[in-house]
Short mmCIF file of C-alpha atoms and ligand atoms in Angstrom, two decimals:
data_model
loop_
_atom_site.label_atom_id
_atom_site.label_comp_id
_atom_site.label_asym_id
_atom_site.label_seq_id
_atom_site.Cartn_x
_atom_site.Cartn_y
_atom_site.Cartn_z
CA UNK P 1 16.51 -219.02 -20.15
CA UNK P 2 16.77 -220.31 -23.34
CA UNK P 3 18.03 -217.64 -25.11
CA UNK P 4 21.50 -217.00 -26.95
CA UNK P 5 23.52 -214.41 -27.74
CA UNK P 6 25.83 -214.21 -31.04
CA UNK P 7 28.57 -212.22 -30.74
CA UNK P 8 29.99 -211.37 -34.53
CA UNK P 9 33.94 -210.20 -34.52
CA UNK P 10 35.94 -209.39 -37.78
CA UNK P 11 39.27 -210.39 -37.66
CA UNK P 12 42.86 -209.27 -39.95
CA UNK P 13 44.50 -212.34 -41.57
CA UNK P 14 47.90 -212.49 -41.63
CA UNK P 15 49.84 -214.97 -43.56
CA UNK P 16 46.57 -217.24 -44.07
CA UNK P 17 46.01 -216.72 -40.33
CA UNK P 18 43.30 -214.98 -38.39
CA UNK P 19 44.83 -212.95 -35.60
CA UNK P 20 43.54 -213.31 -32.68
CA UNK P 21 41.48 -216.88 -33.34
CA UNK P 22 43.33 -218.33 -30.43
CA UNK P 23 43.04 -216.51 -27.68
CA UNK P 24 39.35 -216.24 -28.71
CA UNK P 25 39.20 -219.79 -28.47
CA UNK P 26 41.09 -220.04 -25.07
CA UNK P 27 38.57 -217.71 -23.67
CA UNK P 28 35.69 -219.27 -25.24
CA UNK P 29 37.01 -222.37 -23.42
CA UNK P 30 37.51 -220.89 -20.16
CA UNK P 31 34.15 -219.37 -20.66
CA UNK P 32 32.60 -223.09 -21.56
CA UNK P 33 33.68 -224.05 -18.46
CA UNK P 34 31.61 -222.39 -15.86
CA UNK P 35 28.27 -222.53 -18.33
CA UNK P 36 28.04 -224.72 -21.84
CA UNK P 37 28.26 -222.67 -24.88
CA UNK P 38 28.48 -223.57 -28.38
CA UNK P 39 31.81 -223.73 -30.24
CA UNK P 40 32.87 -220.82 -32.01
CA UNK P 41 32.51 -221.11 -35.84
CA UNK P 42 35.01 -219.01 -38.77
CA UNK P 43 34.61 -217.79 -41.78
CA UNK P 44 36.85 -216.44 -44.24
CA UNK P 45 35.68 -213.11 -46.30
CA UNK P 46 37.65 -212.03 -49.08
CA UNK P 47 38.82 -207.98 -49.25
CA UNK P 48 36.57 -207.16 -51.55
CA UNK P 49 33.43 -208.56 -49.64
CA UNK P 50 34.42 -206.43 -46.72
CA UNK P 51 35.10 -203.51 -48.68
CA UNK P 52 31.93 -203.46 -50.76
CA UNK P 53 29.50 -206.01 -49.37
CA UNK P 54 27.30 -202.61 -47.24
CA UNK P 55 27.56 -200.81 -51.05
CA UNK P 56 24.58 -204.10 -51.34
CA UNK P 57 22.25 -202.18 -48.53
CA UNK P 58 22.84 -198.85 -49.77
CA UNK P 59 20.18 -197.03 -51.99
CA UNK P 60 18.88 -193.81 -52.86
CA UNK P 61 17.00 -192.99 -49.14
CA UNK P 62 14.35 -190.22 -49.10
CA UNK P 63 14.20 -188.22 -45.91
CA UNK P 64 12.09 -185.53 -44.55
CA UNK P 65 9.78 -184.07 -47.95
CA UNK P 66 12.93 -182.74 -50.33
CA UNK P 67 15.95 -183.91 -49.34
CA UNK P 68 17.55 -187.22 -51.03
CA UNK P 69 20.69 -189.12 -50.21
CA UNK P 70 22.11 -190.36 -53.41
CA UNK P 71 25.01 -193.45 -52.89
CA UNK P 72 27.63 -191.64 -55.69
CA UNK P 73 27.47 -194.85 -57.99
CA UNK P 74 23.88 -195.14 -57.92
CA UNK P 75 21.56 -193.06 -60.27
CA UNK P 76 18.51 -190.71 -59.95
CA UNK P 77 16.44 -188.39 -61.64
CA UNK P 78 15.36 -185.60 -59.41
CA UNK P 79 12.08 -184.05 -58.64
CA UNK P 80 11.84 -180.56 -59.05
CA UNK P 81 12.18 -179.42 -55.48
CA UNK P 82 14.87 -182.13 -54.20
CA UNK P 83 17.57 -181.41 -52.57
CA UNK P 84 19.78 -184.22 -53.22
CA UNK P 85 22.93 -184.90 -51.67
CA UNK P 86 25.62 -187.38 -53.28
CA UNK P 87 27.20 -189.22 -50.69
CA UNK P 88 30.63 -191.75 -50.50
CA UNK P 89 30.59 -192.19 -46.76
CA UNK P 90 33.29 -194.91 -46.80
CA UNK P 91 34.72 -195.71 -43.93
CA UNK P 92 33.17 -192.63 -42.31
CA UNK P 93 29.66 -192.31 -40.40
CA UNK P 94 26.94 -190.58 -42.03
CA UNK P 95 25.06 -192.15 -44.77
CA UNK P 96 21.46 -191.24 -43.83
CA UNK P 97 20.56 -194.79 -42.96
CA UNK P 98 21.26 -193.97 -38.93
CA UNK P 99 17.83 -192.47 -37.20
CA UNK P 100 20.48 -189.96 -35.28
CA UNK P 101 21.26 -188.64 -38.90
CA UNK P 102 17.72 -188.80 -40.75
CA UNK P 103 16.54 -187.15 -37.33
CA UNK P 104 18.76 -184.29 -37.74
CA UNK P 105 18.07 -183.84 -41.53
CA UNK P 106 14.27 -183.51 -40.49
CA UNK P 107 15.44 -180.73 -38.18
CA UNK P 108 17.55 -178.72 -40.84
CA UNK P 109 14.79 -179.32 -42.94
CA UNK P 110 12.42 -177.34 -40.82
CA UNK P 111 14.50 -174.97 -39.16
CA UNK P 112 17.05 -173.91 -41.71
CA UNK P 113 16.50 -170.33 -43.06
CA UNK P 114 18.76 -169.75 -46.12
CA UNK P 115 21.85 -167.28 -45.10
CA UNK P 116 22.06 -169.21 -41.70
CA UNK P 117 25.25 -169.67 -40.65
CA UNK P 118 26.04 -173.05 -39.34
CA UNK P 119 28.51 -175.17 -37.60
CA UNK P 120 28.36 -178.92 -37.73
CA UNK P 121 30.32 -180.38 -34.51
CA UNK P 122 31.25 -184.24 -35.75
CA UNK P 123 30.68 -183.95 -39.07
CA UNK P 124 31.78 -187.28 -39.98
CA UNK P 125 30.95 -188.28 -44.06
CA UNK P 126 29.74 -184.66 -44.19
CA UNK P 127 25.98 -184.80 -44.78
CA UNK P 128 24.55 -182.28 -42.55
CA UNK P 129 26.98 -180.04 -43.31
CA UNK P 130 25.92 -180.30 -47.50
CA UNK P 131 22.45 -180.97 -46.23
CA UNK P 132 22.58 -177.54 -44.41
CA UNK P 133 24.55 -175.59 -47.64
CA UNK P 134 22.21 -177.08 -50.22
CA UNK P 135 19.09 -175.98 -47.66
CA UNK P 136 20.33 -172.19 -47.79
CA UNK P 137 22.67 -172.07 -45.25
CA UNK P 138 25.32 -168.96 -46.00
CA UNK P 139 28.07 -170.84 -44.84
CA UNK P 140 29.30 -174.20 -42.84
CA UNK P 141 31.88 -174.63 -40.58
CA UNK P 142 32.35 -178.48 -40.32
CA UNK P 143 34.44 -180.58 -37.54
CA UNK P 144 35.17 -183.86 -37.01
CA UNK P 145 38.13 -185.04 -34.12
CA UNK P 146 38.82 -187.92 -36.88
CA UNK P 147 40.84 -187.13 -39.79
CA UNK P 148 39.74 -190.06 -41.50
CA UNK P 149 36.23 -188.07 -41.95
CA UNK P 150 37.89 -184.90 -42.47
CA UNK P 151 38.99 -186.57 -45.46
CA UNK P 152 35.81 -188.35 -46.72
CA UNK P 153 34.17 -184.73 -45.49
CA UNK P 154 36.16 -182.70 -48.09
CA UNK P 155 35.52 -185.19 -51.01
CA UNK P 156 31.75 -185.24 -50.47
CA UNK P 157 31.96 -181.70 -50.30
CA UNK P 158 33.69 -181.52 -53.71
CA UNK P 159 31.10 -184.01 -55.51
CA UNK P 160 28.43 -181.76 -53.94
CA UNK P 161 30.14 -178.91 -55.33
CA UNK P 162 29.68 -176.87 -51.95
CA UNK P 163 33.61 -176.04 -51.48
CA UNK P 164 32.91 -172.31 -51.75
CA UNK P 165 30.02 -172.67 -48.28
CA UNK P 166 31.38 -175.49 -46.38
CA UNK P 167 34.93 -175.66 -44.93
CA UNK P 168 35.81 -179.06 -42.88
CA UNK P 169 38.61 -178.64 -40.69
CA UNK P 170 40.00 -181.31 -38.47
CA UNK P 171 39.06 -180.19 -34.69
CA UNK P 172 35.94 -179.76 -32.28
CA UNK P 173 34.80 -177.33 -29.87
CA UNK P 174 36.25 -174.73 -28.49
CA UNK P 175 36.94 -173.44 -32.10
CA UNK P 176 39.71 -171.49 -33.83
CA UNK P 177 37.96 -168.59 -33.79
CA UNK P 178 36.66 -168.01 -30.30
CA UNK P 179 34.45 -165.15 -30.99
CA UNK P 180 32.67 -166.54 -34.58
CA UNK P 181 29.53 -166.81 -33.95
CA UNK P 182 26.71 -168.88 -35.98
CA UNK P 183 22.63 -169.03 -36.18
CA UNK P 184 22.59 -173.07 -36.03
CA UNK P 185 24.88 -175.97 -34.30
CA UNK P 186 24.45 -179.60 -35.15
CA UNK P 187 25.41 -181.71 -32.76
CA UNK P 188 24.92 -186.25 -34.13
CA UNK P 189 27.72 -187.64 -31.39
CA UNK P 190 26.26 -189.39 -28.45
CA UNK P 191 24.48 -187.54 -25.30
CA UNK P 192 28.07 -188.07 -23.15
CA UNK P 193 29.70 -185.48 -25.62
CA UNK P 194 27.11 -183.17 -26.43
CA UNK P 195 26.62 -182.83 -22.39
CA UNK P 196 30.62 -182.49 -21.92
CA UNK P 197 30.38 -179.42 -25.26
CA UNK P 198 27.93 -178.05 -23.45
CA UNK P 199 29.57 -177.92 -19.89
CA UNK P 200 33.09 -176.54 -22.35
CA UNK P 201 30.77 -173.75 -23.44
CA UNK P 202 29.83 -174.68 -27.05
CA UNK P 203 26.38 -172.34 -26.74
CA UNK P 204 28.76 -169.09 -26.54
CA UNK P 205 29.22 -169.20 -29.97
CA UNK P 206 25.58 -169.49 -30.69
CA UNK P 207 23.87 -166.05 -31.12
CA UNK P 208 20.98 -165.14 -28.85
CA UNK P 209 17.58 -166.59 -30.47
CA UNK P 210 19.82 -169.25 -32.32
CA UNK P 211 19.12 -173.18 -32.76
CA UNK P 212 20.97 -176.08 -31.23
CA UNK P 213 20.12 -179.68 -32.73
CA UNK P 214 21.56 -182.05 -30.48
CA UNK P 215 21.46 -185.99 -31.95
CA UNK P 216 22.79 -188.88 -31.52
CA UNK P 217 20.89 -189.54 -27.90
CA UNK P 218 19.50 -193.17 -27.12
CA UNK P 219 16.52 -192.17 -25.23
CA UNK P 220 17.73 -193.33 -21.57
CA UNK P 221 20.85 -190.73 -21.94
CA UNK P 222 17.94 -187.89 -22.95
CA UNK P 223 17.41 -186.72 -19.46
CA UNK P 224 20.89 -185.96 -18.96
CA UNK P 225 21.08 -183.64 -21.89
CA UNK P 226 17.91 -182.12 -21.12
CA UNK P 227 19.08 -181.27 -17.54
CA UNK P 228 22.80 -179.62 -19.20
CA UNK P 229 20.29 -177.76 -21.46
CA UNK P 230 18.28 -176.49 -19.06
CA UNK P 231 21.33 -175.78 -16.75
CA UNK P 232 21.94 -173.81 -19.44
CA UNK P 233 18.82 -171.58 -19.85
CA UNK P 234 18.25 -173.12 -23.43
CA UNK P 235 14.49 -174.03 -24.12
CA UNK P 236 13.99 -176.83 -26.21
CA UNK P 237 11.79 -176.49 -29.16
CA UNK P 238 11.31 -180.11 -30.39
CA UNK P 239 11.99 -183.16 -29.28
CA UNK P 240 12.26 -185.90 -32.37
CA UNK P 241 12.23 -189.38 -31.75
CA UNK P 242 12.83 -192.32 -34.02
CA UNK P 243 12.97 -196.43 -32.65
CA UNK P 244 15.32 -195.75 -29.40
CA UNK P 245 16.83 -192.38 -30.73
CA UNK P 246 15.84 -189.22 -29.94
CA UNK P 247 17.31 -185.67 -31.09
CA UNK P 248 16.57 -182.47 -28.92
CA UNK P 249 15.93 -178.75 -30.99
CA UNK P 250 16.92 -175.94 -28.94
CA UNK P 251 16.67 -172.27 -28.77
CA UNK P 252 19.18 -170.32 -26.82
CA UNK P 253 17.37 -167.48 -24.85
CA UNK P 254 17.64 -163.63 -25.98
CA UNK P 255 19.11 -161.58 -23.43
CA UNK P 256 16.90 -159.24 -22.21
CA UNK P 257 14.00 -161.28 -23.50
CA UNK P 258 12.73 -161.31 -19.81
CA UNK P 259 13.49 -158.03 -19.47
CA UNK P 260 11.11 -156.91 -22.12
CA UNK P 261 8.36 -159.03 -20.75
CA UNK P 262 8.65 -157.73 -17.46
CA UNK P 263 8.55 -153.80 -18.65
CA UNK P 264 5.48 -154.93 -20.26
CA UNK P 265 4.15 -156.51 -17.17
N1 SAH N 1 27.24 -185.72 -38.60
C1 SAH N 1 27.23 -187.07 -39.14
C2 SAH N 1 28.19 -188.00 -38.41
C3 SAH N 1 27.85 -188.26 -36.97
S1 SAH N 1 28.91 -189.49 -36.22
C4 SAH N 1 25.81 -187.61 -39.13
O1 SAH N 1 24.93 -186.92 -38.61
O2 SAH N 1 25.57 -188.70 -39.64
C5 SAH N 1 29.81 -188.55 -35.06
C6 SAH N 1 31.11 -187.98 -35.59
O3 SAH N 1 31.61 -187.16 -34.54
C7 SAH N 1 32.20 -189.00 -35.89
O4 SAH N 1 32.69 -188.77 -37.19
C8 SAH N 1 33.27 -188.73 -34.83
O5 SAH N 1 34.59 -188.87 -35.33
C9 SAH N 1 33.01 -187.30 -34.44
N2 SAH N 1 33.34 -186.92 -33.06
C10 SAH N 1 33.27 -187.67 -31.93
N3 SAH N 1 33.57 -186.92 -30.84
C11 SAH N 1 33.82 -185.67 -31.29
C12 SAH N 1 34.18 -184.43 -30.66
N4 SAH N 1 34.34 -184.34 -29.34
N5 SAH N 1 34.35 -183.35 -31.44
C13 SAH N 1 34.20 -183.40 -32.78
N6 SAH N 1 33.88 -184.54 -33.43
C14 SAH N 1 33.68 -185.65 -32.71
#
């Protein structure tokens, strides 16, 4: 074999103590004895490593052909056609370094018309949803189950200055409002939940003709949102792929589309 495998854990400290060291280290030992493996080694980070040290790895990324994700203590000087968005993901996901993100950006990027009205399922730091308001969109409806990124949401969408198009909420689907209706849905959560919103009914609240971007889908999970999709009579439009990531573009069917086609027939 030869190989090895590290596993990394973070642990709390409490009173100059790691919590849970020592029942790692029992099971490490129980472990070492039905196949050798190394000793486990510590080491101590201070708060404000942990806090800051990703801030390091964290630069001004440029995505798709205009838009720009701008780390809020970092500086830039736009082009003339960027559409930069100033970001503070903190603890939340979403800073435009994940390929299920930059995928989707591509996505609003091409498909976005400006007065589209869009809801962003999952939300998380709140980038689509800007993305989408500072690409045209009319309005944004933005979700996230966690109100952790609710919270981050809402101050991105401040710094952005987008308050009066984007609205985060604390939820998911089914909405509030069960007969609003929008022109685009962004879904970045993994295939498992986008197949379970679908099977809920997210696509009634898509209008006929209107776009689904579906993200967040490591490429052996694809078929399984392909087959909901197609169980649903959606056709996809794009498929986007980036290392093992993929993110699906769909179009939900206009009724009476067939209709037309066979009068014409
Ligand atoms: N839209 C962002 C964040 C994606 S991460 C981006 O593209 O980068 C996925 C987010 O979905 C997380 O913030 C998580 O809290 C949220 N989430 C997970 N399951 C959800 C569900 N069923 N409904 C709504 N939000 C959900």
């Amino acid at each position: 074999m030869g190989s090895s495998l590290t596993v990394k854990v973070y642990l709390p400290c409490e009173n100059g103590q790691a919590v849970g060291q020592q029942e790692i280290e029992q099971a490490l030992w129980h472990l070492s004895q039905l196949y050798p493996i190394p000793a486990p080694r510590f080491r101590r980070l201070s708060e404000e490593d942990w806090a800051h040290a990703w801030k390091k790895h964290y630069h001004v990324l440029r995505i798709g052909r205009r838009i720009v994700v701008k780390p809020s203590w970092q500086t830039y000087t736009p082009r003339p056609d960027d559409v930069v968005i100033e970001l503070d993901p903190g603890m939340a996901f979403g800073t435009g370094l994940h390929p299920s993100t930059r995928l989707c950006l591509i996505a609003l990027e091409k498909h976005l018309r400006p007065g589209m009205r869009v809801l962003d399922v999952g939300t998380g730091s709140g980038i689509l949803a800007i993305a989408a308001a500072r690409l045209g969109a009319s309005s944004v409806l933005a979700l996230d189950i966690d109100p952790l990124a609710v919270k981050v949401a809402r101050a991105n969408v401040a710094t952005n200055q987008v308050e009066h198009l984007v609205s985060v909420e604390p939820g998911s689907w089914p909405i509030a409002e069960p007969h609003r209706t929008f022109d685009l849905l962004l879904v970045n959560i993994l295939a498992e939940t986008i197949v379970e919103l679908l099977h809920k009914g997210l696509l009634r609240c898509l209008r006929e003709a209107g776009l689904l971007v579906a993200s967040g889908i490591i490429n052996s999970q694809e078929a399984r949102v392909v087959e909901a999709l197609g169980a649903q009579g959606v056709g996809l439009v794009e498929r986007l792929q980036e290392e093992d990531w993929v993110a699906l573009v769909a179009i939900k069917p206009q009724i009476g589309a067939e209709l037309g086609s066979f009068q014409r027939g």
